[in-house]
Coordinates of C-alpha atoms and ligand atoms in Angstrom, one line a residue:
M1 CA 79.2 105.2 135.8
R2 CA 79.8 101.5 136.0
R3 CA 83.2 100.4 134.7
S4 CA 82.7 97.4 132.4
E5 CA 84.5 94.2 133.0
M6 CA 86.6 94.8 129.9
E7 CA 87.9 98.0 131.4
Q8 CA 89.4 96.2 134.4
D9 CA 92.0 95.0 132.0
I10 CA 93.1 98.5 131.1
L11 CA 96.2 99.8 132.7
K12 CA 95.8 103.4 131.8
V13 CA 93.9 105.7 129.3
L14 CA 96.3 106.9 126.6
V15 CA 93.9 108.9 124.3
T16 CA 90.5 110.0 125.6
E17 CA 87.3 110.1 123.7
E18 CA 87.5 113.9 123.5
D19 CA 91.1 113.8 122.2
L20 CA 89.9 111.3 119.6
R21 CA 87.0 113.5 118.5
S22 CA 89.1 116.6 118.1
R23 CA 92.1 114.9 116.4
V24 CA 89.8 113.0 113.9
A25 CA 88.2 116.3 113.0
E26 CA 91.6 117.8 112.3
L27 CA 92.5 114.8 110.2
G28 CA 89.3 115.1 108.2
E29 CA 90.0 118.7 107.5
A30 CA 93.6 117.9 106.4
L31 CA 92.4 115.3 104.0
Y32 CA 89.8 117.7 102.6
E33 CA 92.6 120.2 101.8
R34 CA 94.8 117.5 100.2
L35 CA 92.2 115.7 98.1
E36 CA 89.4 118.1 97.2
G37 CA 88.2 117.4 93.7
K38 CA 90.1 114.1 93.3
D39 CA 87.2 111.7 94.0
P40 CA 89.3 109.7 96.5
L41 CA 88.7 106.2 97.5
F42 CA 89.0 105.6 101.3
L43 CA 90.4 102.1 101.8
G44 CA 90.0 100.8 105.4
V45 CA 92.2 98.0 106.7
L46 CA 89.9 95.7 108.6
K47 CA 89.1 95.1 111.3
G48 CA 90.9 97.6 113.4
C49 CA 90.0 100.6 111.2
F50 CA 86.2 100.3 111.5
M51 CA 85.5 102.9 114.2
F52 CA 88.2 105.4 113.0
M53 CA 87.0 105.0 109.4
A54 CA 83.4 105.7 110.3
D55 CA 84.4 108.9 112.2
L56 CA 87.0 110.0 109.6
V57 CA 84.7 109.9 106.6
R58 CA 82.1 111.9 108.5
A59 CA 84.8 114.4 109.6
C60 CA 85.9 114.9 106.1
Q61 CA 83.4 116.6 103.8
L62 CA 84.8 115.1 100.6
E63 CA 82.7 113.2 98.1
C64 CA 84.3 109.8 98.3
E65 CA 83.9 106.1 98.0
V66 CA 84.8 103.5 100.6
E67 CA 86.4 100.1 100.3
F68 CA 87.8 97.6 102.8
M69 CA 90.5 95.0 102.8
S70 CA 91.5 92.4 105.4
L71 CA 95.2 91.7 105.7
S72 CA 96.6 89.1 108.0
S73 CA 100.2 89.3 109.2
Y74 CA 100.2 86.2 111.3
R75 CA 100.7 87.9 114.6
S76 CA 101.6 85.6 117.5
S77 CA 100.1 87.2 120.6
T78 CA 101.3 90.8 120.2
V79 CA 104.1 90.6 117.7
S80 CA 104.0 90.6 113.8
S81 CA 105.6 87.7 111.9
G82 CA 106.5 89.7 108.8
K83 CA 104.4 87.7 106.3
V84 CA 101.2 89.3 105.0
E85 CA 98.3 87.6 103.3
I86 CA 95.2 89.2 101.8
T87 CA 92.1 87.6 103.4
Q88 CA 89.6 90.0 101.9
N89 CA 90.3 91.9 98.7
L90 CA 89.1 95.0 96.9
T91 CA 85.8 94.7 95.2
K92 CA 86.7 97.1 92.3
D93 CA 89.5 98.3 90.0
I94 CA 91.5 101.0 91.7
A95 CA 93.7 102.0 88.6
N96 CA 94.2 105.7 88.4
R97 CA 92.3 106.3 91.7
H98 CA 93.5 108.5 94.6
I99 CA 93.6 106.1 97.5
V100 CA 93.4 107.0 101.2
I101 CA 94.6 104.0 103.3
V102 CA 92.9 104.1 106.7
E103 CA 94.7 102.1 109.3
D104 CA 94.3 101.8 113.1
I105 CA 98.0 101.6 114.0
L106 CA 101.3 101.6 112.2
D107 CA 103.6 99.3 114.2
S108 CA 106.4 97.3 112.4
G109 CA 105.2 98.7 109.1
T110 CA 104.9 95.2 107.6
T111 CA 101.2 95.5 106.8
L112 CA 101.4 98.9 105.2
A113 CA 104.6 98.3 103.3
F114 CA 102.9 95.3 101.7
L115 CA 99.6 97.2 101.0
K116 CA 101.3 100.2 99.5
Q117 CA 103.3 98.1 97.1
Y118 CA 100.2 96.1 96.2
L119 CA 98.2 99.2 95.4
E120 CA 101.0 100.7 93.4
K121 CA 101.1 97.5 91.3
K122 CA 97.3 97.9 90.8
G123 CA 97.9 101.3 89.3
A124 CA 96.8 103.7 92.0
A125 CA 97.2 107.4 91.0
S126 CA 98.3 108.3 94.5
I127 CA 98.4 106.8 98.0
T128 CA 97.8 108.7 101.1
I129 CA 98.4 106.8 104.4
V130 CA 96.3 107.9 107.4
T131 CA 96.9 106.1 110.6
L132 CA 95.2 106.8 113.9
L133 CA 98.2 105.7 115.9
D134 CA 101.9 105.5 115.1
K135 CA 104.4 103.5 117.1
P136 CA 107.6 104.6 115.4
S137 CA 109.9 102.9 117.9
R138 CA 108.9 99.5 116.5
R139 CA 109.3 100.2 112.8
T140 CA 111.2 97.6 110.8
K141 CA 110.0 98.5 107.3
A142 CA 110.6 101.9 105.6
V143 CA 107.0 103.2 105.6
T144 CA 105.7 106.5 107.0
A145 CA 102.2 107.8 107.4
D146 CA 101.2 111.0 105.6
L147 CA 98.9 111.8 108.4
S148 CA 98.8 110.3 111.9
G149 CA 96.6 111.0 114.8
F150 CA 98.8 110.2 117.8
Q151 CA 102.2 108.8 118.5
V152 CA 102.1 106.1 121.1
P153 CA 104.9 104.5 123.1
D154 CA 105.9 100.8 122.8
E155 CA 103.0 99.5 124.7
F156 CA 100.1 97.2 123.5
V157 CA 97.0 99.4 123.1
V158 CA 93.3 98.5 122.6
G159 CA 90.0 100.3 122.1
Y160 CA 88.3 102.4 119.4
G161 CA 88.6 99.5 117.0
L162 CA 91.9 98.0 118.2
D163 CA 91.8 94.5 119.7
Y164 CA 93.6 92.0 121.7
A165 CA 92.5 88.5 120.6
Q166 CA 89.5 90.1 118.9
R167 CA 88.3 91.7 122.2
Y168 CA 88.2 95.3 123.6
R169 CA 87.4 96.8 120.2
N170 CA 84.3 98.5 121.6
I171 CA 86.1 100.4 124.4
P172 CA 85.5 104.0 123.3
Y173 CA 89.0 105.4 124.0
I174 CA 92.6 104.1 123.5
G175 CA 94.0 102.4 126.5
V176 CA 97.1 100.4 127.4
L177 CA 96.3 96.8 128.1
K178 CA 97.6 95.3 131.3
P179 CA 100.6 93.2 130.3
E180 CA 99.4 90.3 132.5
V181 CA 96.4 90.0 130.2
Y182 CA 98.6 88.8 127.3
A183 CA 101.5 87.4 129.3
G184 CA 99.2 85.0 131.1
Ligands
IMP1 P1 102.4 96.1 111.6 O1 102.2 95.3 110.3 O2 103.4 95.5 112.5 O3 102.6 97.6 111.3 O4 101.1 96.0 112.4 C1 99.9 96.5 112.0 C2 98.8 95.8 112.6 O5 99.1 95.1 113.9 C3 97.8 96.8 113.0 O6 96.9 97.1 112.0 C4 97.1 96.2 114.2 O7 96.0 95.5 113.7 C5 98.1 95.3 114.8 N1 98.7 96.0 116.0 C6 100.0 96.5 116.1 N2 100.2 97.0 117.3 C7 99.0 96.9 118.0 C8 98.6 97.3 119.3 O8 99.3 97.9 120.2 N3 97.3 97.0 119.7 C9 96.5 96.4 118.8 N4 96.8 96.0 117.6 C10 98.1 96.3 117.2
MG2 MG1 95.1 97.0 111.6

């Protein structure tokens, strides 16, 4: 098979498509166990969540609603600035709802610490954080995921929804980006 031009920028594959499929299935099952009968609202954090969210809601046989928010944390190149702004908000009241936050990667924790507090203020009945990837070595905020797909080392990763400068989101696996791509 032809390697796409995008894939020439990948240093190594971290999580294969097969690993993604089986782990997402497990996460879907775990969410079912936790939230059966609670009419949860799956809240995806755009844009990185879009592929994971689509697979996760299908892997989870719960009756549920979906919502999306966009949060911008003013990242310069590959590092978060610590300030978060809502660039696309909820379209409905979430008071007394059981929320499942669906995130691509938990890095410094800035984004999810902000979002969790925001949803608490809006009166969420419960908040379950599901992140596909967790980079615990980089955490600066006290936030932990309730469910996480894979722990990743302190390397910049792309694919399966995750981007660098809005590209590489459609690579079907998780790969480490060659540092020269963002250093140059
Ligand atoms: P945090 O606020 O520092 O936890 O960062 C969260 C957001 O930064 C994630 O939702 C991603 O969009 C982005 N991010 C952090 N690390 C990476 C990475 O290695 N690759 C791609 N995006 C990342
Ligand atoms: Mg994200």
